[in-house]
PDB file of C-alpha atoms in Angstrom:
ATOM      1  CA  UNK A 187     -14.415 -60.873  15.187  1.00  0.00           C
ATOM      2  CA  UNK A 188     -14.566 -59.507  18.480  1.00  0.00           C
ATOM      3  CA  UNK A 189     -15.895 -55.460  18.513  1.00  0.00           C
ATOM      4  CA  UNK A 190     -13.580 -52.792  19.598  1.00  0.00           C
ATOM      5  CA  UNK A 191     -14.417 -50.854  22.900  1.00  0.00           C
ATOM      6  CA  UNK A 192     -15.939 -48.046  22.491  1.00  0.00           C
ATOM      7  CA  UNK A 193     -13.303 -44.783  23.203  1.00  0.00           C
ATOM      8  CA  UNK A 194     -13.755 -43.827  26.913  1.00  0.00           C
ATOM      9  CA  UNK A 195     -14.676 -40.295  27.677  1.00  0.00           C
ATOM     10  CA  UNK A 196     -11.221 -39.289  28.608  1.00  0.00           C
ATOM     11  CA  UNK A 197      -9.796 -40.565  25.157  1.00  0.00           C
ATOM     12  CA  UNK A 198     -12.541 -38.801  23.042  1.00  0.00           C
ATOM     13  CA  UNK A 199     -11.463 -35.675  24.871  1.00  0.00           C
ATOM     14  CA  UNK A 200      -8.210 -36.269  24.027  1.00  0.00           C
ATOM     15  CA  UNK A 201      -8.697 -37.462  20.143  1.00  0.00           C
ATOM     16  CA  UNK A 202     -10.290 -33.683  19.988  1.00  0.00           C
ATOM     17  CA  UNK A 203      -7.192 -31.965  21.716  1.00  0.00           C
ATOM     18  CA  UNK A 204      -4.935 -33.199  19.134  1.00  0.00           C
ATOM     19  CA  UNK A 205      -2.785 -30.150  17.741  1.00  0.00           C
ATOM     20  CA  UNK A 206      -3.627 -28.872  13.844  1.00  0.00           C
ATOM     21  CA  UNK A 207      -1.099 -26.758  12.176  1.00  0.00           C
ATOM     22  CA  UNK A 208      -1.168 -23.885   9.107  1.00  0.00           C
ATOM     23  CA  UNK A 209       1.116 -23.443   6.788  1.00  0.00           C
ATOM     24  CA  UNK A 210       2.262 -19.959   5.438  1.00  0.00           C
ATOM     25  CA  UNK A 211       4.444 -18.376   2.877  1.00  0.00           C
ATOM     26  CA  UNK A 212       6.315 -15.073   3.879  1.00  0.00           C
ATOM     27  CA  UNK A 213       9.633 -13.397   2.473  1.00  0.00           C
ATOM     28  CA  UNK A 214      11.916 -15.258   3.222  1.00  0.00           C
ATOM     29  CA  UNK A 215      10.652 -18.615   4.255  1.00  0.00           C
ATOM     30  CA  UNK A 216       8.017 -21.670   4.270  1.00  0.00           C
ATOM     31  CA  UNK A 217       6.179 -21.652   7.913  1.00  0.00           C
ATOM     32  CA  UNK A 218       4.491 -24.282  10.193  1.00  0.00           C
ATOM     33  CA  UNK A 219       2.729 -23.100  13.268  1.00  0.00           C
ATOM     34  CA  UNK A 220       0.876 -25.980  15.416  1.00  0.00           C
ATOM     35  CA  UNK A 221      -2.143 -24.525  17.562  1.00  0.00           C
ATOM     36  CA  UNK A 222      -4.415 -26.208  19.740  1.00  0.00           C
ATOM     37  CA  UNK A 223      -7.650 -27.964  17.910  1.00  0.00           C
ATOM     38  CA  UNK A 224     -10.633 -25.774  18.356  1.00  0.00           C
ATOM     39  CA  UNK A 225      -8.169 -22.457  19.030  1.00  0.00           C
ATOM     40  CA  UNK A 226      -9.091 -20.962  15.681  1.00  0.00           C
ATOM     41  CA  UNK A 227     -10.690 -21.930  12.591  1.00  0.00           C
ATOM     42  CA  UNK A 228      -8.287 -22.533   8.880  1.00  0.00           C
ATOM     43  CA  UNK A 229     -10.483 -19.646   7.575  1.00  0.00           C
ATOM     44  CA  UNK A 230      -9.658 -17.172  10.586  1.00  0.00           C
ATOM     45  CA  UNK A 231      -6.120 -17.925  10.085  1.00  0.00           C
ATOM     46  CA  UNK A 232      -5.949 -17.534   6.318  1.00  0.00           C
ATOM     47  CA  UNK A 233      -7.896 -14.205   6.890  1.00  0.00           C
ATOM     48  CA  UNK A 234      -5.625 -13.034   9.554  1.00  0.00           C
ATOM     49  CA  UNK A 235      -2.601 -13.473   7.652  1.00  0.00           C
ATOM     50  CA  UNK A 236      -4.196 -11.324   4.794  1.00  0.00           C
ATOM     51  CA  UNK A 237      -3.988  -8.343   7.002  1.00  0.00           C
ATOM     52  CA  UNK A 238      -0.046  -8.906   8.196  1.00  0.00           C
ATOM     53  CA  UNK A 239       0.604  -9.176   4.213  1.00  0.00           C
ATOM     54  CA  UNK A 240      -1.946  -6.206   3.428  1.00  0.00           C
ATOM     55  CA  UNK A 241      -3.715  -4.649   1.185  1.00  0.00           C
ATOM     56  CA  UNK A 242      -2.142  -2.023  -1.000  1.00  0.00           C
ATOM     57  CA  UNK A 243      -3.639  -0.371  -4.064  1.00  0.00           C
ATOM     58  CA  UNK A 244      -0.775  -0.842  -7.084  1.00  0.00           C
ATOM     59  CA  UNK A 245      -2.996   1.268  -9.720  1.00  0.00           C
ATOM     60  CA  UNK A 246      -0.474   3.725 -10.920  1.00  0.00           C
ATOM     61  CA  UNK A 247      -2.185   7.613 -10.644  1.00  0.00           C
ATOM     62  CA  UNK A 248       1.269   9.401 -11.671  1.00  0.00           C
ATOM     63  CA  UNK A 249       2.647   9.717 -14.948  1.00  0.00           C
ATOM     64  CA  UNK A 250       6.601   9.297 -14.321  1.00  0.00           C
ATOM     65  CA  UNK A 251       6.972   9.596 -18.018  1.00  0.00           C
ATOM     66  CA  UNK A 252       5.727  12.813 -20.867  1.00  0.00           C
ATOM     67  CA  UNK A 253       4.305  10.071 -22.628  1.00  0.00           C
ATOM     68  CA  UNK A 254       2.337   9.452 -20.164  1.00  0.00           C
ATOM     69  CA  UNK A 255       0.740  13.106 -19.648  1.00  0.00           C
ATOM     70  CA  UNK A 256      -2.260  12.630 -20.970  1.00  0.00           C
ATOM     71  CA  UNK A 257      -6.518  12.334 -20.853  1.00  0.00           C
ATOM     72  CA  UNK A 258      -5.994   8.501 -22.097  1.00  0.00           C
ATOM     73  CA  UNK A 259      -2.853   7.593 -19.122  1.00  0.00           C
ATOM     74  CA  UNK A 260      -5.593   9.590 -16.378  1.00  0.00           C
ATOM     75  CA  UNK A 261      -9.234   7.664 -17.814  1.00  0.00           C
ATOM     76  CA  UNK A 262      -7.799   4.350 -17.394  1.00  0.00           C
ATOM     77  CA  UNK A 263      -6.163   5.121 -14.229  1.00  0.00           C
ATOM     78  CA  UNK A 264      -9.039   6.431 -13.078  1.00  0.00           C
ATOM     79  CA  UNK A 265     -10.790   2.920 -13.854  1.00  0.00           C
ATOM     80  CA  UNK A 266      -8.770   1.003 -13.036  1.00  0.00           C
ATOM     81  CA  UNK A 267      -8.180   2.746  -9.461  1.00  0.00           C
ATOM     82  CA  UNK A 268     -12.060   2.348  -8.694  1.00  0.00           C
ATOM     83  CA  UNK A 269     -11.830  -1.268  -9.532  1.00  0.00           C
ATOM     84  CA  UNK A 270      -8.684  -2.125  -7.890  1.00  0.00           C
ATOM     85  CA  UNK A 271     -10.378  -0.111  -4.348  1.00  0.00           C
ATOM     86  CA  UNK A 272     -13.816  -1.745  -4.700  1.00  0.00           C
ATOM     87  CA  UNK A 273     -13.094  -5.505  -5.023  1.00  0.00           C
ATOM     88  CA  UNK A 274     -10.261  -4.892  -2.508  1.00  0.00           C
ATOM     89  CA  UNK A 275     -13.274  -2.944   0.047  1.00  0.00           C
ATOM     90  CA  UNK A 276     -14.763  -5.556  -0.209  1.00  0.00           C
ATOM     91  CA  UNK A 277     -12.534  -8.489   0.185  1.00  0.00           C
ATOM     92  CA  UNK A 278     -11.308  -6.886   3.418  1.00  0.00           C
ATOM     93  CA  UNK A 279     -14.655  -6.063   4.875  1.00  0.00           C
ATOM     94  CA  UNK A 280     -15.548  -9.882   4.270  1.00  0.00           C
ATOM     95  CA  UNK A 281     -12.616 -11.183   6.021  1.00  0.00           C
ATOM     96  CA  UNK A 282     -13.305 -13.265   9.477  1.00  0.00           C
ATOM     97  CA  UNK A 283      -9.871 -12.610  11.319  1.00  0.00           C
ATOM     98  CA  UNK A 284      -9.209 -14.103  14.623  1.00  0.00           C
ATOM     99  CA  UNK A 285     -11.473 -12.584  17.009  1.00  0.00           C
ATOM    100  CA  UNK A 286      -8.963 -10.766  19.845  1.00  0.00           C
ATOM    101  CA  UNK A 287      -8.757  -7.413  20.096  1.00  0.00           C
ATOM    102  CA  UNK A 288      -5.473  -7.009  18.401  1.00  0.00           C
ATOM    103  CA  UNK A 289      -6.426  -8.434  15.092  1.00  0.00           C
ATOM    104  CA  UNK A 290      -9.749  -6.504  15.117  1.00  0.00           C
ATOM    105  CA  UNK A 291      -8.228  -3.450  15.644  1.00  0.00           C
ATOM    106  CA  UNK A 292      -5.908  -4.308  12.778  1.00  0.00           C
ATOM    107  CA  UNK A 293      -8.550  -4.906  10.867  1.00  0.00           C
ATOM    108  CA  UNK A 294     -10.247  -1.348  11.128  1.00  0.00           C
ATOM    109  CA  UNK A 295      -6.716   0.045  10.738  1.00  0.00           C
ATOM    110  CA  UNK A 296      -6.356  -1.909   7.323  1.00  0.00           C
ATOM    111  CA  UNK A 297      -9.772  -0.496   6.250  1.00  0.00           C
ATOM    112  CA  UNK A 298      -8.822   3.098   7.014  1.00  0.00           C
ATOM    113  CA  UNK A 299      -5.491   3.019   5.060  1.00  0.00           C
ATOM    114  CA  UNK A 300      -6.860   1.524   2.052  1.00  0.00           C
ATOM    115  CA  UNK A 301      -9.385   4.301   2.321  1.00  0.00           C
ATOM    116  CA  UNK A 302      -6.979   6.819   2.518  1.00  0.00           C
ATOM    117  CA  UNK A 303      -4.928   5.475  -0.047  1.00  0.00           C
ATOM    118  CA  UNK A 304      -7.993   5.869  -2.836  1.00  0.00           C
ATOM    119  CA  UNK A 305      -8.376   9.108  -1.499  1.00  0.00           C
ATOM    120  CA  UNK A 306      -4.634  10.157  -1.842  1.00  0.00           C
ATOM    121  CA  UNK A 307      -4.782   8.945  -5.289  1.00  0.00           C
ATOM    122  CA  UNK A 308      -7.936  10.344  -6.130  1.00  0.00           C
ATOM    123  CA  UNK A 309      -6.993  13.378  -5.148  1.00  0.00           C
ATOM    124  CA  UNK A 310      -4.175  13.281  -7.590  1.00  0.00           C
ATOM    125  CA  UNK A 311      -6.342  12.269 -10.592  1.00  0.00           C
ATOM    126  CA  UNK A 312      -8.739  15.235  -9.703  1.00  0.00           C
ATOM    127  CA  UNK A 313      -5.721  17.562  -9.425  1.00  0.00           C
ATOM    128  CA  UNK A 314      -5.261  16.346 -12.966  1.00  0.00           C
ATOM    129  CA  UNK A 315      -8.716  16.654 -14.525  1.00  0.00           C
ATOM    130  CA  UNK A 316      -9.765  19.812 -12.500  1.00  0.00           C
ATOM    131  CA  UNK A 317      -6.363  21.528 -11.441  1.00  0.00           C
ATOM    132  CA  UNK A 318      -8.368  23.933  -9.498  1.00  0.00           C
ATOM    133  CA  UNK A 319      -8.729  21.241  -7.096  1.00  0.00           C
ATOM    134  CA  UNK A 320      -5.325  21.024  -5.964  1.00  0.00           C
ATOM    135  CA  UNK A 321      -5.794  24.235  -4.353  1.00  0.00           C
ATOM    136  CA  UNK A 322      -8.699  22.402  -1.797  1.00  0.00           C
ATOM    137  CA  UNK A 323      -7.634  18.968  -1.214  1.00  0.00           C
ATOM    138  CA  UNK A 324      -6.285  17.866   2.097  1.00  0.00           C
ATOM    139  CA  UNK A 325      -2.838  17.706   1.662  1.00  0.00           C
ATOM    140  CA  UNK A 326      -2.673  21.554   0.325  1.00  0.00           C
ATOM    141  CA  UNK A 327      -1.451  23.222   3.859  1.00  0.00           C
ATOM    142  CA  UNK A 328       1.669  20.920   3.627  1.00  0.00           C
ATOM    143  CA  UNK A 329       2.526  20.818  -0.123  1.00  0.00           C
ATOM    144  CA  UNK A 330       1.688  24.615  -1.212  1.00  0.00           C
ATOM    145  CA  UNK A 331       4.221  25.027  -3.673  1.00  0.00           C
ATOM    146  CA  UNK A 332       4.141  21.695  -5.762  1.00  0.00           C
ATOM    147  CA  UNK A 333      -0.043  22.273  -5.693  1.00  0.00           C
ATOM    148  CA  UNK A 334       0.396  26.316  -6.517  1.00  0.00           C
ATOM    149  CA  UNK A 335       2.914  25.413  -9.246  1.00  0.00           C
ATOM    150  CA  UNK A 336       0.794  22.206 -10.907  1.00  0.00           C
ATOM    151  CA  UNK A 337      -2.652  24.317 -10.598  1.00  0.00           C
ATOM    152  CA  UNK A 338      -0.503  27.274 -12.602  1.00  0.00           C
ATOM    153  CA  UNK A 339      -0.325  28.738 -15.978  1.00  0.00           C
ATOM    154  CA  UNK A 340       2.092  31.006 -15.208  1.00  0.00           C
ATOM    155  CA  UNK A 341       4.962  29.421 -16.541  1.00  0.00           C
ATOM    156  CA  UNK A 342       7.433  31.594 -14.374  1.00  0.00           C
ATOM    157  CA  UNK A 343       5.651  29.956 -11.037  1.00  0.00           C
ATOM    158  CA  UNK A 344       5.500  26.489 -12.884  1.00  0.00           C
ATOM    159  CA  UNK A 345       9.350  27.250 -13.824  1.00  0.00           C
ATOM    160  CA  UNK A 346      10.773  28.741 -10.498  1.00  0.00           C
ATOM    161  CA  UNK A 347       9.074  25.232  -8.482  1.00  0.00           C
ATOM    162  CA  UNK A 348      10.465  22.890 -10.782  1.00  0.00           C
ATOM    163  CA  UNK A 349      13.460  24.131 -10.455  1.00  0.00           C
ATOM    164  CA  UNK A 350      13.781  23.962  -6.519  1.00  0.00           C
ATOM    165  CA  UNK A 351      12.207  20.521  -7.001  1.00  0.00           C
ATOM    166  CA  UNK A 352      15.292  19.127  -9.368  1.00  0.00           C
ATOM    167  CA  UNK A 353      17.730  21.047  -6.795  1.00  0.00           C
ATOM    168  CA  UNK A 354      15.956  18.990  -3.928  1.00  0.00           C
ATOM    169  CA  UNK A 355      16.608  15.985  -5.845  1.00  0.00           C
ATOM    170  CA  UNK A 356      20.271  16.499  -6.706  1.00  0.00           C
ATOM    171  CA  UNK A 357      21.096  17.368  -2.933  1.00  0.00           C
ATOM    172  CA  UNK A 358      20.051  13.210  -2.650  1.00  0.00           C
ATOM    173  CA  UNK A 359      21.128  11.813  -5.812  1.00  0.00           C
ATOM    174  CA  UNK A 360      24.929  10.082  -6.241  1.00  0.00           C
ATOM    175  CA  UNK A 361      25.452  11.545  -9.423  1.00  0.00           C
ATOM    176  CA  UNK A 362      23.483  14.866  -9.863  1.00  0.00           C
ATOM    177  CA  UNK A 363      25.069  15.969 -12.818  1.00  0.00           C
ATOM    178  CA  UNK A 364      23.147  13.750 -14.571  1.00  0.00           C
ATOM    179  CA  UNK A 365      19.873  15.259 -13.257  1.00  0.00           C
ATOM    180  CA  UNK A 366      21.184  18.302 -14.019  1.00  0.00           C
ATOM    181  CA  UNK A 367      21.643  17.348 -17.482  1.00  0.00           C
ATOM    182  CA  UNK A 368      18.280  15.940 -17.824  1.00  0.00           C
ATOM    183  CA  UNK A 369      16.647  18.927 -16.521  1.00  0.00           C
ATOM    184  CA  UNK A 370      18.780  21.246 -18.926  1.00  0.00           C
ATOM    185  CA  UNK A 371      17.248  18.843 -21.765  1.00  0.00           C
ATOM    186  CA  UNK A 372      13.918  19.550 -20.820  1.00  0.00           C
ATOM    187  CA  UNK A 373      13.895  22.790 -20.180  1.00  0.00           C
ATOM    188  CA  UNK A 374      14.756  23.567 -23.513  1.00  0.00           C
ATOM    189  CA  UNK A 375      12.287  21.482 -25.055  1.00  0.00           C
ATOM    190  CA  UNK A 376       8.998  23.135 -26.216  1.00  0.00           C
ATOM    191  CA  UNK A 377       7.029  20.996 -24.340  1.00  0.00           C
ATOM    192  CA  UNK A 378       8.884  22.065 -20.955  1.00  0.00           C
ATOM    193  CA  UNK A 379       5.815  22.892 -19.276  1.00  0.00           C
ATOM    194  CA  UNK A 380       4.281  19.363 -19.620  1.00  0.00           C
ATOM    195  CA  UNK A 381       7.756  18.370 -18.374  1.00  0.00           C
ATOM    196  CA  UNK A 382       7.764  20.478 -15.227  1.00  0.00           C
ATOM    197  CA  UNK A 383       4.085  19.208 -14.609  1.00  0.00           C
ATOM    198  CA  UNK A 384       4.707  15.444 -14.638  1.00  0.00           C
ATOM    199  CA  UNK A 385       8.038  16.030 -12.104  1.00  0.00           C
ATOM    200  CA  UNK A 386       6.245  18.272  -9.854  1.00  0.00           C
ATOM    201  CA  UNK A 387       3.045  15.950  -9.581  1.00  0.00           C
ATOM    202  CA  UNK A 388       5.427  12.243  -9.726  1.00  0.00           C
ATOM    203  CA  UNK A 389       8.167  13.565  -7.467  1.00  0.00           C
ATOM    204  CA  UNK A 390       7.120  16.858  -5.811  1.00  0.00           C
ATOM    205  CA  UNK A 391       3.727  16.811  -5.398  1.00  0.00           C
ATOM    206  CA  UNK A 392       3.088  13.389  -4.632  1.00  0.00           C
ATOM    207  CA  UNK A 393       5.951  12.352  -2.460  1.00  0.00           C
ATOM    208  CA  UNK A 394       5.065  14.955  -0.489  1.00  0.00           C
ATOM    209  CA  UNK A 395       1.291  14.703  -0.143  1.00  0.00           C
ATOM    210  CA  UNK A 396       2.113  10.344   0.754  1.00  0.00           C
ATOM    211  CA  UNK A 397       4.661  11.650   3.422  1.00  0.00           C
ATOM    212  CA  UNK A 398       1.308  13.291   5.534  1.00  0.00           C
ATOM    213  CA  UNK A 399      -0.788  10.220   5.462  1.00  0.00           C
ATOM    214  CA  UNK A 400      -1.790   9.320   8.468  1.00  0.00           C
ATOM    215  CA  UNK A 401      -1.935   5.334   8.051  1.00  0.00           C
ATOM    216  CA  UNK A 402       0.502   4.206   5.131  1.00  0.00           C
ATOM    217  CA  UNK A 403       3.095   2.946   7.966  1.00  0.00           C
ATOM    218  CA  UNK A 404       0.744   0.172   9.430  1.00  0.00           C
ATOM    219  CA  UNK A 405       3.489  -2.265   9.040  1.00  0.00           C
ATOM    220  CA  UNK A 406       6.456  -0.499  10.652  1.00  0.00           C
ATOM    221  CA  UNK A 407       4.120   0.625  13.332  1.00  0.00           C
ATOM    222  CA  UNK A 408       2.759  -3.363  14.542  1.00  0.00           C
ATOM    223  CA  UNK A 409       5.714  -6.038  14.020  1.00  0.00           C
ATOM    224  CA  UNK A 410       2.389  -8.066  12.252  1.00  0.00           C
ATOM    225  CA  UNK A 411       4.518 -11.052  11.061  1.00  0.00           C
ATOM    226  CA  UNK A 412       5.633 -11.624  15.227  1.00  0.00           C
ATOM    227  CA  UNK A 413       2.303 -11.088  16.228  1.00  0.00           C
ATOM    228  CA  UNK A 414       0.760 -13.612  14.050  1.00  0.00           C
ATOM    229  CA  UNK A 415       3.437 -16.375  14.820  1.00  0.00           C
ATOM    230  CA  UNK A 416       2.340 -15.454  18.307  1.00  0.00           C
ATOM    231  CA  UNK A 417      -0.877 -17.016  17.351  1.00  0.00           C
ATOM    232  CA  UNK A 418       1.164 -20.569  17.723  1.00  0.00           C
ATOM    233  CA  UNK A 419       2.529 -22.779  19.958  1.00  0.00           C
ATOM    234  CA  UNK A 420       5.434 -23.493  17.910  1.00  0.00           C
ATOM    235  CA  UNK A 421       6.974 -22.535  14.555  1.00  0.00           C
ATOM    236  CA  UNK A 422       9.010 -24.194  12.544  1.00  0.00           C
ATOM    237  CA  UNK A 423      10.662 -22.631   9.218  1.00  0.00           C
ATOM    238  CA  UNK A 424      11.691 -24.490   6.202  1.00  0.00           C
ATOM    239  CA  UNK A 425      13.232 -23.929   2.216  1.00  0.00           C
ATOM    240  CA  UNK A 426      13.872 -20.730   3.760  1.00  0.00           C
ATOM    241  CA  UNK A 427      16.101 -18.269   1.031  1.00  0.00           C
ATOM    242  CA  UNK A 428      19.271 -17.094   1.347  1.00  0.00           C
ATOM    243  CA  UNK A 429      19.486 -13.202   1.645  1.00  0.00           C
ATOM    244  CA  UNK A 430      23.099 -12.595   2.592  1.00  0.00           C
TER     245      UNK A 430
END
């Protein structure tokens, strides 16, 4: 059997050149981008698209129910919190992004709001445990009257911020009669103070406090799902869902 010739330089050069593609999952649809061989490694790209999808902490630090207002509901938050930061620290500091200056930068930025996000809901745990504290922690200057109120005994201050809260509410509620109700309910209850103190920290305290951070908008700030396709020479989308 006669041998094959050998590939010539020109066709080995080629052979190399050959496009690759990745395949990603977002929202809405199943991707294909093709990039040139060599461009990037399967592992950059996998890490890059981490950062577009991100990295938020889900560990629940607010009670949203009276049930829930309690030294058991804050321990195991509290756990589970410093968990939940640590593995994700240090999955993110591990990750080997495309090396531009765009995606590096996104990088740090990811690191700093996951940072600030422990520290946000930190804060909120030590507000709990030491209610001193939410007289000191950063957010203080802009959300006075929820931290006065929720570092309180007076039940008059506690009282007077609760209700401004629940009037806040109703001003942006479709049916505020019903919160009205609700509050009525509760503010004849005997345990009215523990009521007032899981509103003001879920829906006073907090909302306010996650409006000042500085990087907990990283997503409407960088369009990250363009710039990543821009990482392609072509896309093409498929079993894409309907959401008309």
């Amino acid at each position: 059997m006669r041998a094959l010739p050998a590939p010539t330089p020109h066709q080995t050069v080629a052979a190399r050149k050959d496009p690759q593609t990745f395949t990603w999952q977002d929202d809405v649809c199943e991707n294909t981008g093709t990039f040139p061989a060599g461009a990037y490694t399967r592992r950059q790209l996998q890490d890059t698209y981490q950062l577009v999808t991100g990295f938020m902490l889900t560990t629940t630090v607010v009670p949203f129910q009276l049930r829930h207002y309690n030294d058991a509901f804050f321990f195991q938050a509290a756990r589970h919190l410093t968990h939940e930061h640590d593995s994700l620290a240090a999955l993110l500091h591990g990750l080997k992004v495309v090396p531009t200056p765009f995606w590096q930068k996104i990088k740090r930025l990811r690191e700093l709001e996951l940072a600030e996000s422990y520290a946000f809901s930190h804060a909120t745990l030590e507000g709990y445990f030491h209610p001193d504290s939410w007289l000191s922690n950063a957010y203080y200057a802009h959300c006075a009257e929820y931290a006065t109120a929720l570092a309180s005994t007076d039940s008059t201050i506690v009282m007077q911020a609760w209700r401004k809260l629940v009037d806040a509410e109703k001003a942006d509620n479709g049916i505020p009669e019903s919160l009205e109700a609700a509050f009525a309910a509760q503010l004849a209850s005997p345990e009215r103070m523990r009521y007032a103190k899981v509103a003001l920290m879920t829906f006073g305290w907090s909302n306010c406090a996650n409006a000042q951070r500085k990087y907990n908008d990283l997503s409407g700030q960088y369009p990250l799902p363009d710039e990543f396709a821009k990482l392609f020479t072509h896309v093409e989308q498929s079993n894409c869902v309907d959401v008309d």
